[in-house]
PDB file of C-alpha atoms in Angstrom:
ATOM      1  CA  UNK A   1       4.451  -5.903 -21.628  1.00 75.00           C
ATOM      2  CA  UNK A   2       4.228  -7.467 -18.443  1.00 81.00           C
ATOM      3  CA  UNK A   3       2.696  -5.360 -15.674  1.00 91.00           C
ATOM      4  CA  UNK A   4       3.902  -6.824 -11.895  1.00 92.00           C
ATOM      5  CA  UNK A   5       2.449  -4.852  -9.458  1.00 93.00           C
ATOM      6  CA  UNK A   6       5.213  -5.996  -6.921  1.00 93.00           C
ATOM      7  CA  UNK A   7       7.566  -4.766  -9.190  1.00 93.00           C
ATOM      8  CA  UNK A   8       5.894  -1.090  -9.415  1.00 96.00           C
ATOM      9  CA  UNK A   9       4.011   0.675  -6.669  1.00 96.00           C
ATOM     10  CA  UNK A  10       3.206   3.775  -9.302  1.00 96.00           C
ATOM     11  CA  UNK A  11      -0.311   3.568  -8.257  1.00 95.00           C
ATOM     12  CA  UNK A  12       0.278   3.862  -4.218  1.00 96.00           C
ATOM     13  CA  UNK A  13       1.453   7.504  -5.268  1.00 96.00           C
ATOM     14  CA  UNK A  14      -0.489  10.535  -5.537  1.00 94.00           C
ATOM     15  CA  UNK A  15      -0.784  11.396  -8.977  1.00 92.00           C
ATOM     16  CA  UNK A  16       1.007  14.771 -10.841  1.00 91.00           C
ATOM     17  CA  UNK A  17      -2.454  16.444 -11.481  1.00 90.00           C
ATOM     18  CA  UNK A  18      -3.524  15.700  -7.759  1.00 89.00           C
ATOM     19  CA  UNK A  19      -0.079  16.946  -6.883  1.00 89.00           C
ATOM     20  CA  UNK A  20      -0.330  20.172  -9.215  1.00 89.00           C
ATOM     21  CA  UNK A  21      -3.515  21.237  -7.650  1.00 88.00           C
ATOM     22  CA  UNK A  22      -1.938  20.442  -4.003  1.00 85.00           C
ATOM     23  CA  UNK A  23      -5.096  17.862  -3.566  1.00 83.00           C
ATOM     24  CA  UNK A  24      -3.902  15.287  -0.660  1.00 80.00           C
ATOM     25  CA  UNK A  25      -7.230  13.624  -0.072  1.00 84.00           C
ATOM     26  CA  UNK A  26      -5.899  10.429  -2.758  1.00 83.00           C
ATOM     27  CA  UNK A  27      -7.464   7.652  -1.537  1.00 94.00           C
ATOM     28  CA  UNK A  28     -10.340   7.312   0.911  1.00 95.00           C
ATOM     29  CA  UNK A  29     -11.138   4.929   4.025  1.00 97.00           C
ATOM     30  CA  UNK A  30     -15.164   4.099   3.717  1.00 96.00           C
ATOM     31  CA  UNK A  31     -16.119   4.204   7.578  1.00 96.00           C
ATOM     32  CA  UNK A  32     -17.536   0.612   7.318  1.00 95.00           C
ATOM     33  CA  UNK A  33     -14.461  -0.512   5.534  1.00 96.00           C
ATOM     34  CA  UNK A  34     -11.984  -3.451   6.741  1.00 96.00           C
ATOM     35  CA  UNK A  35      -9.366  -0.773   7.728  1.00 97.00           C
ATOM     36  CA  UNK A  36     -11.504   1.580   9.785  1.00 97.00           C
ATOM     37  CA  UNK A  37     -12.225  -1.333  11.987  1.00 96.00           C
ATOM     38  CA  UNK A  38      -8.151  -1.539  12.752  1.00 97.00           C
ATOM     39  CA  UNK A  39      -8.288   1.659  14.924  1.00 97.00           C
ATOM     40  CA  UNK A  40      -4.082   1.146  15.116  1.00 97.00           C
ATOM     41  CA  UNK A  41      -4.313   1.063  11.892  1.00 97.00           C
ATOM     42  CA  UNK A  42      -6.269   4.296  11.307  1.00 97.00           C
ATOM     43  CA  UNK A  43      -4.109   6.017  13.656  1.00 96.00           C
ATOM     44  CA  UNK A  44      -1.099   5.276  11.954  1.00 97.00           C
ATOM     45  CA  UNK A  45      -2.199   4.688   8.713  1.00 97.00           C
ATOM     46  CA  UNK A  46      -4.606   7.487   7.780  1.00 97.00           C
ATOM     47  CA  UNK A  47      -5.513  11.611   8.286  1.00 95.00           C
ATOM     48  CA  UNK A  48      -9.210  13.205   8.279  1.00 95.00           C
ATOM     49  CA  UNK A  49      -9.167  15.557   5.272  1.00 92.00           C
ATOM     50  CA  UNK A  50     -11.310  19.396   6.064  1.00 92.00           C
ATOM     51  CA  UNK A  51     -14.371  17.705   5.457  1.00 93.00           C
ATOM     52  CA  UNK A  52     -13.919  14.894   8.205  1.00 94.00           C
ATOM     53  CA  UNK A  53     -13.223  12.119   5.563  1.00 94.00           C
ATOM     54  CA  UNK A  54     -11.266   9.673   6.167  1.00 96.00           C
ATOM     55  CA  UNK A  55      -7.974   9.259   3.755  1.00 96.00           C
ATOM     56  CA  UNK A  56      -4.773   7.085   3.268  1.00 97.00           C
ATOM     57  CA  UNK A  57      -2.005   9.508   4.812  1.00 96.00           C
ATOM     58  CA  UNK A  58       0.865  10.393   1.852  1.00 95.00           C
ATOM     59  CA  UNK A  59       4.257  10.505   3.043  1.00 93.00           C
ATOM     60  CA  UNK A  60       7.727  11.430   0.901  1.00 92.00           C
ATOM     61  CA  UNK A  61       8.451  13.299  -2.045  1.00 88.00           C
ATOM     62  CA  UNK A  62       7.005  10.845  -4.083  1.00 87.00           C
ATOM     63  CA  UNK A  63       3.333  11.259  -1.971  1.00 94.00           C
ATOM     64  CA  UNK A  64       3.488   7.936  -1.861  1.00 95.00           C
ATOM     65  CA  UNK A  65       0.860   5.862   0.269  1.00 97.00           C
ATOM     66  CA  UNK A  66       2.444   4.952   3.989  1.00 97.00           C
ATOM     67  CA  UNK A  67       1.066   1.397   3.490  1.00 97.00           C
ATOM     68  CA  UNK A  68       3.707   0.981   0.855  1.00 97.00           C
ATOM     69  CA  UNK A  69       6.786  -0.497   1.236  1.00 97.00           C
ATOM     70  CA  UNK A  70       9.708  -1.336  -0.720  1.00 97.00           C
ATOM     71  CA  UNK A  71      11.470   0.502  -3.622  1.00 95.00           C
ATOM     72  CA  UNK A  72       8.995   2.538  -6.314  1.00 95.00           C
ATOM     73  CA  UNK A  73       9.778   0.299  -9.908  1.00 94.00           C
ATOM     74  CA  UNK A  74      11.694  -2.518  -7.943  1.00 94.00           C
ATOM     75  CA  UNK A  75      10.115  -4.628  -5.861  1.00 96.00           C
ATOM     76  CA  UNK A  76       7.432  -3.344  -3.211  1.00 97.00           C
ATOM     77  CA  UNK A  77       4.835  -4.591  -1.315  1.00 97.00           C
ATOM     78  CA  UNK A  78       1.285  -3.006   0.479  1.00 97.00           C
ATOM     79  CA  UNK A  79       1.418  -3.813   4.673  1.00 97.00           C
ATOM     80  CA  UNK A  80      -2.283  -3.760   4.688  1.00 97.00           C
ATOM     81  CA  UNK A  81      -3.034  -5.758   1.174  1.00 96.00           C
ATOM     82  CA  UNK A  82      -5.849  -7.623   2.417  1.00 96.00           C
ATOM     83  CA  UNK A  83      -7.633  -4.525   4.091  1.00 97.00           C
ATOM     84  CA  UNK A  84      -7.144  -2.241   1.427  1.00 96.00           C
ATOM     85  CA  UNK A  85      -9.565   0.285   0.654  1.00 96.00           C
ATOM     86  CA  UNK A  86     -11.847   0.342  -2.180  1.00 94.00           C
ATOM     87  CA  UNK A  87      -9.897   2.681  -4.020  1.00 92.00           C
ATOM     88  CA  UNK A  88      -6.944   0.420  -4.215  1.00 93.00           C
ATOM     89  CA  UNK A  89      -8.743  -2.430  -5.501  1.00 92.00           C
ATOM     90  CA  UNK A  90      -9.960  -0.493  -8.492  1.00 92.00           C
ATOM     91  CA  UNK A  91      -6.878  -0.153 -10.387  1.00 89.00           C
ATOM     92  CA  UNK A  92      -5.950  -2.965 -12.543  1.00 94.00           C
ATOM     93  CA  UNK A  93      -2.695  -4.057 -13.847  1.00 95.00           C
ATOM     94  CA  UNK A  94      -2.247  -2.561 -17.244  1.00 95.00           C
ATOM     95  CA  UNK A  95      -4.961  -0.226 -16.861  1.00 94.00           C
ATOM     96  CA  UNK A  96      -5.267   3.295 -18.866  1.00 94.00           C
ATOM     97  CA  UNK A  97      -4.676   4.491 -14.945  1.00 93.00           C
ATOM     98  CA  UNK A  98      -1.606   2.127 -14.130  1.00 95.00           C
ATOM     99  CA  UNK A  99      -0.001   3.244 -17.105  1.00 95.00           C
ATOM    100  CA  UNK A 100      -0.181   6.828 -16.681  1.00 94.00           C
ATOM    101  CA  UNK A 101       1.363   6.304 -13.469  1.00 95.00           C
ATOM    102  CA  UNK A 102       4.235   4.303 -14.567  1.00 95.00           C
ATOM    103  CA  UNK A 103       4.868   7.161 -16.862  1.00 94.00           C
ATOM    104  CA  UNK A 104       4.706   9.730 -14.169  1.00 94.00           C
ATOM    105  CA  UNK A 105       7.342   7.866 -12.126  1.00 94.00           C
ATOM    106  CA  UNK A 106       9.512   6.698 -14.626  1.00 94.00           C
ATOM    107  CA  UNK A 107       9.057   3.008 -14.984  1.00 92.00           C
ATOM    108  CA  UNK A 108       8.979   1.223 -18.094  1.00 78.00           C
TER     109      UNK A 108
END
């Protein structure tokens, strides 16, 4: 199985168990990190969670990230790929992670 990430986008989505337990706070924005020095970025880009951290903001019913764009499982693309957070760069293609998302959105 081939696993194209432009093809996907599963991962840019908040996952069901997040969603279950209404948990928003999916992936965070390290204050020293490439994005948090793009303060139009931030702005548009991210919300502070309770605790003052620093989060990608989720948008749709899919929760999906609002850096993504494109068509979940058809071809999409990340506006910010080379500023990225951490927590983006972790998942692999393939991964125990990536798959379970694929499940949880339906693509194959």
């Amino acid at each position: 199985m081939t696993f194209d990430c432009q093809a996907c986008g599963a991962c840019c989505c908040n996952p069901d168990e997040n969603r279950a337990e209404q948990y928003l706070d999916y992936v965070e924005v390290a204050p020293r990190s490439r994005l948090a020095r793009q303060p139009g970025l931030v702005r548009r880009l991210t919300v502070l969670n309770d605790k003052g951290e620093r989060h990608m903001k989720l948008k749709g019913a899919d929760q999906r990230c609002a850096a993504l764009q494109g068509t979940l499982g058809r071809r999409v693309s990340c506006t910010i790929y080379h500023l990225r957070p951490s927590g983006c760069r972790a998942v692999q293609p393939g991964s125990k992670e990536c798959r379970r998302d694929r499940r949880e959105r339906g693509i194959d």
